[in-house]
Each structure stands twice: as C-alpha cells, then as structure tokens.
Tab-separated table of C-alpha atoms in Angstrom:
chain	number	residue	atom	x	y	z
A	24	MET	CA	131.040	-163.681	-9.479
A	25	PRO	CA	133.924	-165.289	-11.470
A	26	GLN	CA	134.021	-168.364	-9.216
A	27	ASP	CA	130.240	-168.584	-9.395
A	28	VAL	CA	130.375	-168.610	-13.194
A	29	LEU	CA	133.184	-171.169	-13.292
A	30	ALA	CA	131.160	-173.535	-11.094
A	31	ARG	CA	127.854	-172.706	-12.765
A	32	ASN	CA	129.159	-173.560	-16.233
A	33	ASN	CA	131.466	-176.392	-15.098
A	34	VAL	CA	134.467	-174.628	-16.639
A	35	LYS	CA	137.679	-176.618	-17.219
A	36	VAL	CA	140.976	-174.951	-18.161
A	37	PHE	CA	144.110	-176.778	-19.305
A	38	GLY	CA	146.836	-176.711	-21.940
A	39	ARG	CA	150.342	-175.339	-22.209
A	40	GLY	CA	149.807	-172.335	-24.485
A	41	THR	CA	148.817	-168.788	-23.640
A	42	GLN	CA	146.195	-167.859	-26.243
A	43	PRO	CA	142.747	-169.030	-25.136
A	44	MET	CA	140.860	-171.511	-27.302
A	45	VAL	CA	137.288	-171.827	-26.071
A	46	PHE	CA	135.109	-174.749	-27.204
A	47	ALA	CA	131.313	-174.341	-27.220
A	48	HIS	CA	129.226	-177.508	-27.551
A	49	GLY	CA	126.017	-177.941	-29.498
A	50	PHE	CA	122.414	-178.678	-28.590
A	51	GLY	CA	121.901	-181.760	-26.412
A	52	CYS	CA	125.649	-182.177	-25.886
A	53	ASP	CA	128.284	-181.154	-23.372
A	54	GLN	CA	132.014	-180.410	-23.212
A	55	ASN	CA	132.901	-184.117	-23.320
A	56	MET	CA	132.100	-184.110	-27.043
A	57	TRP	CA	135.364	-182.213	-27.670
A	58	ARG	CA	137.604	-184.921	-26.174
A	59	LEU	CA	138.859	-186.160	-29.563
A	60	VAL	CA	139.857	-182.692	-30.763
A	61	THR	CA	141.291	-180.734	-27.833
A	62	PRO	CA	144.438	-182.880	-27.300
A	63	ALA	CA	145.725	-181.691	-30.691
A	64	PHE	CA	145.749	-178.079	-29.467
A	65	GLU	CA	146.920	-178.482	-25.860
A	66	ASP	CA	150.571	-177.754	-26.631
A	67	ASP	CA	149.839	-174.415	-28.279
A	68	TYR	CA	146.726	-173.056	-26.592
A	69	ARG	CA	145.048	-172.521	-23.253
A	70	ILE	CA	142.007	-174.774	-23.667
A	71	VAL	CA	138.732	-173.690	-22.060
A	72	LEU	CA	135.761	-176.068	-21.896
A	73	PHE	CA	132.365	-175.335	-20.398
A	74	ASP	CA	128.776	-176.577	-20.317
A	75	TYR	CA	125.871	-174.250	-21.008
A	76	VAL	CA	123.563	-173.922	-18.023
A	77	GLY	CA	121.121	-176.807	-18.350
A	78	SER	CA	123.672	-179.046	-20.110
A	79	GLY	CA	126.294	-181.520	-18.930
A	80	ARG	CA	127.431	-180.938	-15.361
A	81	SER	CA	126.395	-177.303	-15.164
A	82	ASP	CA	124.424	-176.032	-12.185
A	83	LEU	CA	120.829	-176.757	-13.149
A	84	ALA	CA	119.666	-174.568	-10.240
A	85	ALA	CA	121.021	-171.582	-12.184
A	86	TYR	CA	118.735	-172.291	-15.125
A	87	ASP	CA	116.426	-169.393	-15.952
A	88	ALA	CA	113.666	-170.182	-18.430
A	89	SER	CA	113.381	-166.590	-19.592
A	90	ARG	CA	117.117	-166.089	-20.135
A	91	TYR	CA	117.500	-169.300	-22.115
A	92	SER	CA	114.400	-168.822	-24.240
A	93	THR	CA	116.605	-167.294	-26.942
A	94	LEU	CA	120.181	-167.797	-28.133
A	95	GLU	CA	121.081	-164.448	-26.557
A	96	GLY	CA	120.970	-166.162	-23.161
A	97	TYR	CA	123.475	-168.753	-24.311
A	98	ALA	CA	125.675	-166.007	-25.767
A	99	GLN	CA	125.647	-164.443	-22.302
A	100	ASP	CA	127.032	-167.727	-20.901
A	101	VAL	CA	129.961	-167.451	-23.336
A	102	ILE	CA	130.552	-163.817	-22.396
A	103	ASP	CA	130.295	-164.637	-18.680
A	104	VAL	CA	132.940	-167.379	-18.968
A	105	ILE	CA	135.251	-165.083	-20.944
A	106	HIS	CA	134.858	-162.314	-18.366
A	107	ALA	CA	135.319	-164.695	-15.441
A	108	LEU	CA	138.695	-165.803	-16.842
A	109	ASP	CA	139.470	-162.346	-18.312
A	110	LEU	CA	140.160	-163.885	-21.725
A	111	ARG	CA	141.274	-161.892	-24.770
A	112	ASP	CA	142.293	-162.825	-28.324
A	113	VAL	CA	139.974	-165.804	-28.006
A	114	VAL	CA	139.714	-168.473	-30.691
A	115	LEU	CA	136.127	-169.626	-30.231
A	116	VAL	CA	135.382	-173.081	-31.681
A	117	ALA	CA	131.633	-173.593	-31.862
A	118	HIS	CA	129.537	-176.552	-32.942
A	119	SER	CA	126.101	-176.356	-34.547
A	120	VAL	CA	123.795	-173.908	-32.725
A	121	SER	CA	126.774	-172.582	-30.811
A	122	SER	CA	127.974	-171.108	-34.094
A	123	MET	CA	125.196	-168.530	-33.973
A	124	VAL	CA	125.781	-168.133	-30.243
A	125	ALA	CA	129.388	-167.304	-31.204
A	126	VAL	CA	128.169	-164.778	-33.774
A	127	LEU	CA	126.023	-163.059	-31.132
A	128	ALA	CA	128.863	-163.045	-28.592
A	129	ALA	CA	131.351	-161.689	-31.145
A	130	ASN	CA	128.921	-158.937	-32.121
A	131	ARG	CA	128.534	-157.912	-28.483
A	132	GLU	CA	132.230	-157.839	-27.618
A	133	PRO	CA	134.315	-158.125	-30.794
A	134	GLY	CA	137.461	-157.012	-28.992
A	135	ARG	CA	137.551	-160.255	-27.018
A	136	PHE	CA	137.803	-162.515	-30.064
A	137	GLU	CA	140.539	-163.153	-32.608
A	138	ARG	CA	138.831	-165.824	-34.688
A	139	LEU	CA	135.713	-167.943	-34.853
A	140	VAL	CA	135.636	-171.582	-35.990
A	141	LEU	CA	132.057	-172.541	-36.857
A	142	ILE	CA	131.342	-176.269	-37.268
A	143	GLY	CA	128.054	-177.102	-38.990
A	144	PRO	CA	126.612	-173.595	-38.599
A	145	SER	CA	123.154	-172.485	-39.687
A	146	PRO	CA	121.602	-169.026	-39.246
A	147	ARG	CA	118.119	-170.340	-40.019
A	148	TYR	CA	116.942	-173.957	-40.088
A	149	ILE	CA	113.577	-173.278	-41.742
A	150	ASN	CA	113.274	-172.749	-45.486
A	151	ASP	CA	112.359	-169.184	-46.429
A	152	PRO	CA	112.524	-169.000	-50.243
A	153	PRO	CA	114.854	-168.320	-51.836
A	154	TYR	CA	116.771	-169.170	-48.654
A	155	VAL	CA	117.241	-172.914	-48.123
A	156	GLY	CA	117.528	-173.900	-44.465
A	157	GLY	CA	116.791	-177.589	-44.878
A	158	PHE	CA	113.488	-177.897	-42.991
A	159	GLU	CA	109.917	-176.794	-43.472
A	160	ARG	CA	108.312	-175.145	-40.454
A	161	ALA	CA	105.942	-178.118	-40.153
A	162	ASP	CA	108.987	-180.409	-39.862
A	163	ILE	CA	110.324	-178.428	-36.899
A	164	GLU	CA	106.944	-178.193	-35.224
A	165	GLY	CA	106.585	-181.954	-35.650
A	166	LEU	CA	109.929	-182.562	-33.937
A	167	LEU	CA	109.003	-180.238	-31.057
A	168	ASP	CA	105.668	-181.988	-30.702
A	169	MET	CA	107.430	-185.353	-30.643
A	170	MET	CA	109.686	-184.075	-27.836
A	171	ASP	CA	106.568	-183.234	-25.823
A	172	ARG	CA	104.905	-186.577	-26.403
A	173	ASN	CA	107.821	-189.026	-26.364
A	174	PHE	CA	111.197	-187.552	-25.428
A	175	ILE	CA	113.105	-190.849	-25.443
A	176	GLY	CA	111.560	-191.826	-28.786
A	177	TRP	CA	112.490	-188.419	-30.177
A	178	ALA	CA	116.129	-188.872	-29.073
A	179	ASN	CA	116.332	-192.399	-30.489
A	180	PHE	CA	114.962	-191.190	-33.815
A	181	LEU	CA	116.874	-187.943	-34.239
A	182	ALA	CA	120.351	-188.632	-32.868
A	183	PRO	CA	121.363	-191.369	-35.357
A	184	ALA	CA	119.919	-189.315	-38.235
A	185	ILE	CA	121.990	-186.310	-37.201
A	186	MET	CA	125.149	-188.342	-36.671
A	187	LYS	CA	124.913	-190.444	-39.880
A	188	ASN	CA	127.903	-192.823	-40.299
A	189	PRO	CA	125.700	-195.901	-39.692
A	190	ASP	CA	128.764	-198.147	-39.996
A	191	ARG	CA	129.739	-196.832	-36.564
A	192	PRO	CA	126.493	-197.084	-34.580
A	193	GLU	CA	128.286	-196.261	-31.348
A	194	LEU	CA	128.451	-192.611	-32.481
A	195	GLY	CA	124.683	-192.321	-32.759
A	196	GLU	CA	124.283	-194.203	-29.499
A	197	GLU	CA	126.520	-191.711	-27.715
A	198	LEU	CA	124.545	-188.772	-29.068
A	199	THR	CA	121.273	-190.470	-28.117
A	200	SER	CA	122.584	-191.001	-24.603
A	201	SER	CA	123.635	-187.348	-24.409
A	202	PHE	CA	120.197	-186.174	-25.556
A	203	CYS	CA	118.501	-188.439	-23.022
A	204	SER	CA	120.697	-187.232	-20.154
A	205	THR	CA	119.450	-183.657	-20.602
A	206	ASP	CA	116.476	-182.469	-18.572
A	207	PRO	CA	113.530	-182.841	-21.007
A	208	VAL	CA	112.067	-179.435	-20.156
A	209	VAL	CA	115.417	-177.705	-20.634
A	210	ALA	CA	116.066	-179.628	-23.854
A	211	ARG	CA	112.624	-178.691	-25.204
A	212	ARG	CA	113.238	-174.973	-24.577
A	213	PHE	CA	116.738	-175.168	-26.044
A	214	ALA	CA	115.365	-176.947	-29.122
A	215	GLU	CA	112.776	-174.228	-29.656
A	216	ALA	CA	115.375	-171.468	-29.201
A	217	THR	CA	117.609	-173.287	-31.680
A	218	PHE	CA	115.344	-174.461	-34.464
A	219	LEU	CA	113.042	-171.438	-34.570
A	220	SER	CA	115.855	-168.883	-34.464
A	221	ASP	CA	116.686	-166.604	-37.355
A	222	ASN	CA	120.123	-164.998	-37.132
A	223	ARG	CA	120.572	-164.055	-40.767
A	224	THR	CA	120.600	-160.326	-40.017
A	225	ASP	CA	123.324	-160.814	-37.403
A	226	LEU	CA	125.841	-162.176	-39.905
A	227	GLY	CA	126.709	-158.896	-41.623
A	228	LYS	CA	127.627	-157.281	-38.292
A	229	VAL	CA	130.432	-159.753	-37.529
A	230	GLY	CA	133.878	-158.166	-37.600
A	231	VAL	CA	135.817	-161.214	-36.425
A	232	PRO	CA	137.316	-163.512	-39.116
A	233	SER	CA	135.774	-166.944	-39.215
A	234	LEU	CA	136.194	-170.455	-40.577
A	235	ILE	CA	133.065	-172.305	-41.700
A	236	LEU	CA	133.408	-176.107	-41.611
A	237	GLN	CA	130.632	-177.513	-43.765
A	238	CYS	CA	130.054	-181.267	-43.882
A	239	SER	CA	129.396	-182.753	-47.303
A	240	ASP	CA	126.165	-184.530	-46.260
A	241	ASP	CA	124.485	-182.929	-43.262
A	242	MET	CA	120.699	-183.060	-42.721
A	243	VAL	CA	120.858	-180.221	-40.189
A	244	ALA	CA	122.962	-177.805	-42.252
A	245	PRO	CA	122.923	-178.653	-45.984
A	246	LEU	CA	125.494	-177.348	-48.455
A	247	GLU	CA	123.278	-174.406	-49.427
A	248	VAL	CA	123.504	-173.122	-45.860
A	249	GLY	CA	127.293	-173.160	-45.941
A	250	ASP	CA	127.306	-171.246	-49.221
A	251	TYR	CA	124.842	-168.693	-47.799
A	252	LEU	CA	126.944	-168.169	-44.705
A	253	HIS	CA	130.096	-167.703	-46.733
A	254	ARG	CA	128.378	-165.007	-48.820
A	255	GLU	CA	126.859	-163.172	-45.862
A	256	LEU	CA	129.538	-163.524	-43.187
A	257	PRO	CA	132.296	-160.947	-43.718
A	258	GLY	CA	135.820	-162.306	-43.503
A	259	SER	CA	134.729	-165.920	-43.621
A	260	THR	CA	136.561	-168.916	-45.084
A	261	LEU	CA	134.482	-171.896	-46.228
A	262	ARG	CA	135.853	-175.420	-46.208
A	263	VAL	CA	133.632	-178.277	-47.339
A	264	MET	CA	134.633	-181.420	-45.491
A	265	SER	CA	134.708	-185.015	-46.651
A	266	ALA	CA	133.030	-185.786	-43.351
A	267	THR	CA	129.333	-186.621	-43.357
A	268	GLY	CA	126.784	-186.051	-40.628
A	269	HIS	CA	126.501	-183.067	-38.304
A	270	CYS	CA	129.193	-183.873	-35.733
A	271	PRO	CA	132.545	-184.125	-37.545
A	272	HIS	CA	134.464	-183.408	-34.337
A	273	MET	CA	133.149	-186.785	-33.142
A	274	SER	CA	132.925	-188.795	-36.366
A	275	HIS	CA	135.935	-187.340	-38.228
A	276	PRO	CA	138.170	-185.666	-35.627
A	277	GLU	CA	141.345	-185.956	-37.727
A	278	GLU	CA	139.896	-183.958	-40.630
A	279	THR	CA	138.384	-181.449	-38.202
A	280	ILE	CA	141.739	-180.931	-36.493
A	281	GLU	CA	143.609	-180.628	-39.786
A	282	LEU	CA	141.293	-177.932	-41.134
A	283	ILE	CA	141.310	-175.920	-37.915
A	284	ARG	CA	145.108	-176.122	-37.719
A	285	ASP	CA	145.430	-175.071	-41.344
A	286	TYR	CA	143.158	-172.081	-40.752
A	287	LEU	CA	144.931	-170.955	-37.586
A	288	GLN	CA	148.432	-171.471	-38.944
A	289	PRO	CA	148.931	-167.857	-40.171
A	290	ALA	CA	148.229	-166.714	-36.633
A	291	ALA	CA	150.659	-169.159	-35.028
A	292	VAL	CA	150.862	-168.540	-31.316
A	293	ALA	CA	153.365	-169.241	-28.577
C-alpha cells in the first residue's frame, strides 16, 4: 500500500531536516509549481511533494470519479501520503483549493499536523450575503460551461486573470500550459468540486494553528475572504501580502518564503 501511494501520487522526498514539510498544489497545477519556494526550506525540513491523482505525473489510472467529486477525496490523498511515509508533526503548505483540503485533513487527523500554511485560501467562492466570496453563482456556472464548450479557450482566458502580473506574461503562460496539460474531464470535475464547495462550517473545528497568506489583489480570494477566515479559523494568523494575483509562490516567491519563515521561526526545528 505505501509504495502504491507513493507511485500513485508521484511523491518526491528530499531535504536535510527531520520535520516533514508537505506542499499541496492548487487546482490545475502540480508539484513543479513549488520549485521556487522549496529550496529555501531544504536545509531545515524534510520536503515532501506530491501530485493529486489526476494532476501532474500521478497515476491517472487510479482516478476515481466518485472519490474526487468532492474535496474530501483530495483530503484522502493527503492523508494517504502522510500514512505511507508515516509522517508526524507535519507543516502542511497548501495553495488555493488545497487550503480547504488541508482543513479537512487536519480535522480528520489533527495529531499528524503541527501547523498549516494556507496560501490564497477560500472556504466558499460564491457570494452568500453577508458573506463575500468574490463570485456570483452564475459566474461559476459560466466558467464551468466554458470548460465544457472550449477547454483551451477557458484556460487561455482564466489563467492570466488568476496570475495577474501582466508585466511578466510568462507566469500566465506557464499556468495556462499547466491547465491545458490536465485531462479536461478530470479538470472539469476538480473545478466543480472546488468552486461549488462550501467549507465554512469546517473552519471552527480546526485545532491546528495556521498562517493565512492573503494577496493584496486576488480575483479568486479577495481581501474579505482573508478577513473572514481569520475570524472563523481558530488559532490563525493573517498576513496580507504585497503580492498580487493568486499564485504568490510563483510570482513573488521571496515574500512568500519570508512570511512562512517568519511564521515558523518560533517552532525552529533541527
């Protein structure tokens, strides 16, 4: 079973520390997106990278449409990887939708985690007054419909808008390429599980301390979402970044590293 999981999720382990630091990528991405951040932590942590089933170089034959119809299935991937490597005291760094996957995993097995680092998190993307998620339901349904009708067009439209930083078009091009490399059927299901999810009631159950990294101009997770999370997530620390866009680990890796280091400093590890 452990070897099956390690191959299934394309798990990579490296670093010279002992405490595990697991990085969970976002929708339409893979573990390669962490390449600008992980070198800063290799001396102090045991770095664990993986791809969700259906993403990157995971085993697509292991994809189960029912399991991955909700974020719970993705949380099970995280738990499976942690069990396969028998990890404890995990620092889980999660981007975008993986932030709520991290919340679900931490609620299932809190004893496995020491801290969560949530980059661009959102517990609900659809506005539900007075809650502000950033999108109307019709917006999300329109994006899902566009995925069905013109997947490449959808990727070319959405990726640069998510990335922002138009002065560096190569960032949006990389995200577009990543979106396009994902199986369209898998991506469509993952998008529905992501953008129609509502994890607001899961926040209050979290017993693991967390850092919320909120970008200052993010169409996917606006500032109101970061404020909401900070109010509802026990033991959370909110840091509003100078970075813009939804992928600061790619567009502003230095600031991302600095804030994570600053947060983890009190728990300095060997």
